[in-house]
Amino acid sequence: MAALVRRLCRRSYIPVFGPGYRMLSTIENVSENGKSMNLYSAINQALHIALETDPRSYVFGEDVGFGGVFRCTTGLAERFGKSRVFNTPLCEQGIVGFGIGLAAMGNRVIAEIQFADYIFPAFDQIVNEAAKFRYRSGNQFNCGGLTIRAPYGAVGHGGHYHSQSPEAFFCHVPGIKVVIPRSPREAKGLLLSSIRDPNPVVFFEPKWLYRQAVEDVPEDDYMIPLSEAEVIREGSDITLVGWGAQLTIMEQACLDAENEGISCELIDLKTLIPWDKEIVETSVRKTGRLLISHEAPVTGGFGAEIAATIVERCFLRLEAPVSRVCGLDTPFPLVFEPFYMPTKNKILDAIKSTVNY
């Protein structure tokens, strides 16, 4: 592997984004000339653009050479060659460690962890190496070109080892960013921003939505800024905050609540670290109430950090305690998955109890 690093790093570094890329402040600014595609196809298109616009970008991981388990890397090896898109051994620690070294030499690295559940063997490399690389040298060198992709969350039949949501573990670590998209258009723009960001990024992809989420996605090169949340539904009675696949469930709950006369404001956080505190604070100061929902277990989930921050900033404006509707404090079940999940009805009940507090 060391020999491969030396061979890859012989080429001169040319940081190219291409003449057509754009930074978009909101998804509404995206060109309407799009093509209907699902989330995994949008990820695949973003990877094609990243490899095409930067000659020192690389994609690697377990089985990515033939397209990967979820087909996100389909066609990349054939188009860009096996020296830039290649399989690795089944060793997550090695995948990330290799990526850190390759990024430290000025390359743009997209490393895939096949399932987020298996990112834990690489935890030391991410937390103690990638996150601290820039700081240990006083900014003389860094591995900011590293992006780690990982499918996370429930899939309907994944059980203990293919359903977990580990984002909160990495939100405790200064030096990395954590990004989770909710839809195909968001996934493409946020992934390109993550790849081109000068900091290491852990990019979690909601595998439940790989094929279920379909919408028009612009085929051109565009980026959506990191650390900018979005109000995707305006309301006046309560603020709901979530990310990833959970936004679909929360939006359904908002529609049902509207039928009962409750106006819900729904915010997609998009980037968990560093997260957009200001947009959430502004919303809560207007509504006076906050509900947070995520698939990960409630104890120690990132929702607790949001709740604590908003209580500090908006204590005198709150009309009710902050509510959290999350996964249960148990290993992710198989046949009991419907009981574990923060469902629409659970969220709707929490909305009504918070508003009526």
JSON list of N, CA, C and O in Angstrom, two decimals, residues 48 88 141 173 201 260 277-278 356:
[
{"chain": "A", "resi": 48, "resn": "HIS", "atom": "N", "xyz": [-18.68, 10.96, -10.45]},
{"chain": "A", "resi": 48, "resn": "HIS", "atom": "CA", "xyz": [-18.18, 11.16, -11.81]},
{"chain": "A", "resi": 48, "resn": "HIS", "atom": "C", "xyz": [-17.62, 12.57, -11.99]},
{"chain": "A", "resi": 48, "resn": "HIS", "atom": "O", "xyz": [-16.53, 12.76, -12.55]},
{"chain": "A", "resi": 88, "resn": "THR", "atom": "N", "xyz": [-10.29, -2.34, -2.18]},
{"chain": "A", "resi": 88, "resn": "THR", "atom": "CA", "xyz": [-9.34, -2.47, -1.08]},
{"chain": "A", "resi": 88, "resn": "THR", "atom": "C", "xyz": [-9.61, -3.78, -0.33]},
{"chain": "A", "resi": 88, "resn": "THR", "atom": "O", "xyz": [-10.66, -4.39, -0.51]},
{"chain": "A", "resi": 141, "resn": "PHE", "atom": "N", "xyz": [0.73, 20.99, 7.60]},
{"chain": "A", "resi": 141, "resn": "PHE", "atom": "CA", "xyz": [0.24, 19.97, 6.68]},
{"chain": "A", "resi": 141, "resn": "PHE", "atom": "C", "xyz": [-1.12, 19.50, 7.18]},
{"chain": "A", "resi": 141, "resn": "PHE", "atom": "O", "xyz": [-1.50, 19.72, 8.33]},
{"chain": "A", "resi": 173, "resn": "VAL", "atom": "N", "xyz": [-16.07, 15.21, 17.89]},
{"chain": "A", "resi": 173, "resn": "VAL", "atom": "CA", "xyz": [-14.66, 15.29, 17.52]},
{"chain": "A", "resi": 173, "resn": "VAL", "atom": "C", "xyz": [-14.36, 16.58, 16.76]},
{"chain": "A", "resi": 173, "resn": "VAL", "atom": "O", "xyz": [-14.76, 16.72, 15.60]},
{"chain": "A", "resi": 201, "resn": "VAL", "atom": "N", "xyz": [-14.19, 15.15, 5.97]},
{"chain": "A", "resi": 201, "resn": "VAL", "atom": "CA", "xyz": [-15.64, 15.09, 6.11]},
{"chain": "A", "resi": 201, "resn": "VAL", "atom": "C", "xyz": [-16.09, 13.64, 6.18]},
{"chain": "A", "resi": 201, "resn": "VAL", "atom": "O", "xyz": [-15.64, 12.80, 5.39]},
{"chain": "A", "resi": 260, "resn": "GLU", "atom": "N", "xyz": [-54.83, 19.00, 12.08]},
{"chain": "A", "resi": 260, "resn": "GLU", "atom": "CA", "xyz": [-55.39, 19.20, 13.42]},
{"chain": "A", "resi": 260, "resn": "GLU", "atom": "C", "xyz": [-55.16, 20.64, 13.91]},
{"chain": "A", "resi": 260, "resn": "GLU", "atom": "O", "xyz": [-55.29, 20.93, 15.10]},
{"chain": "A", "resi": 277, "resn": "LYS", "atom": "N", "xyz": [-26.55, 26.84, 14.21]},
{"chain": "A", "resi": 277, "resn": "LYS", "atom": "CA", "xyz": [-27.30, 27.18, 15.43]},
{"chain": "A", "resi": 277, "resn": "LYS", "atom": "C", "xyz": [-28.25, 28.36, 15.20]},
{"chain": "A", "resi": 277, "resn": "LYS", "atom": "O", "xyz": [-29.34, 28.41, 15.77]},
{"chain": "A", "resi": 278, "resn": "GLU", "atom": "N", "xyz": [-27.82, 29.30, 14.38]},
{"chain": "A", "resi": 278, "resn": "GLU", "atom": "CA", "xyz": [-28.58, 30.54, 14.23]},
{"chain": "A", "resi": 278, "resn": "GLU", "atom": "C", "xyz": [-29.95, 30.31, 13.62]},
{"chain": "A", "resi": 278, "resn": "GLU", "atom": "O", "xyz": [-30.95, 30.89, 14.06]},
{"chain": "A", "resi": 356, "resn": "ASN", "atom": "N", "xyz": [-49.56, 21.43, 23.43]},
{"chain": "A", "resi": 356, "resn": "ASN", "atom": "CA", "xyz": [-50.60, 21.52, 24.47]},
{"chain": "A", "resi": 356, "resn": "ASN", "atom": "C", "xyz": [-50.03, 21.53, 25.88]},
{"chain": "A", "resi": 356, "resn": "ASN", "atom": "O", "xyz": [-50.78, 21.40, 26.85]}
]
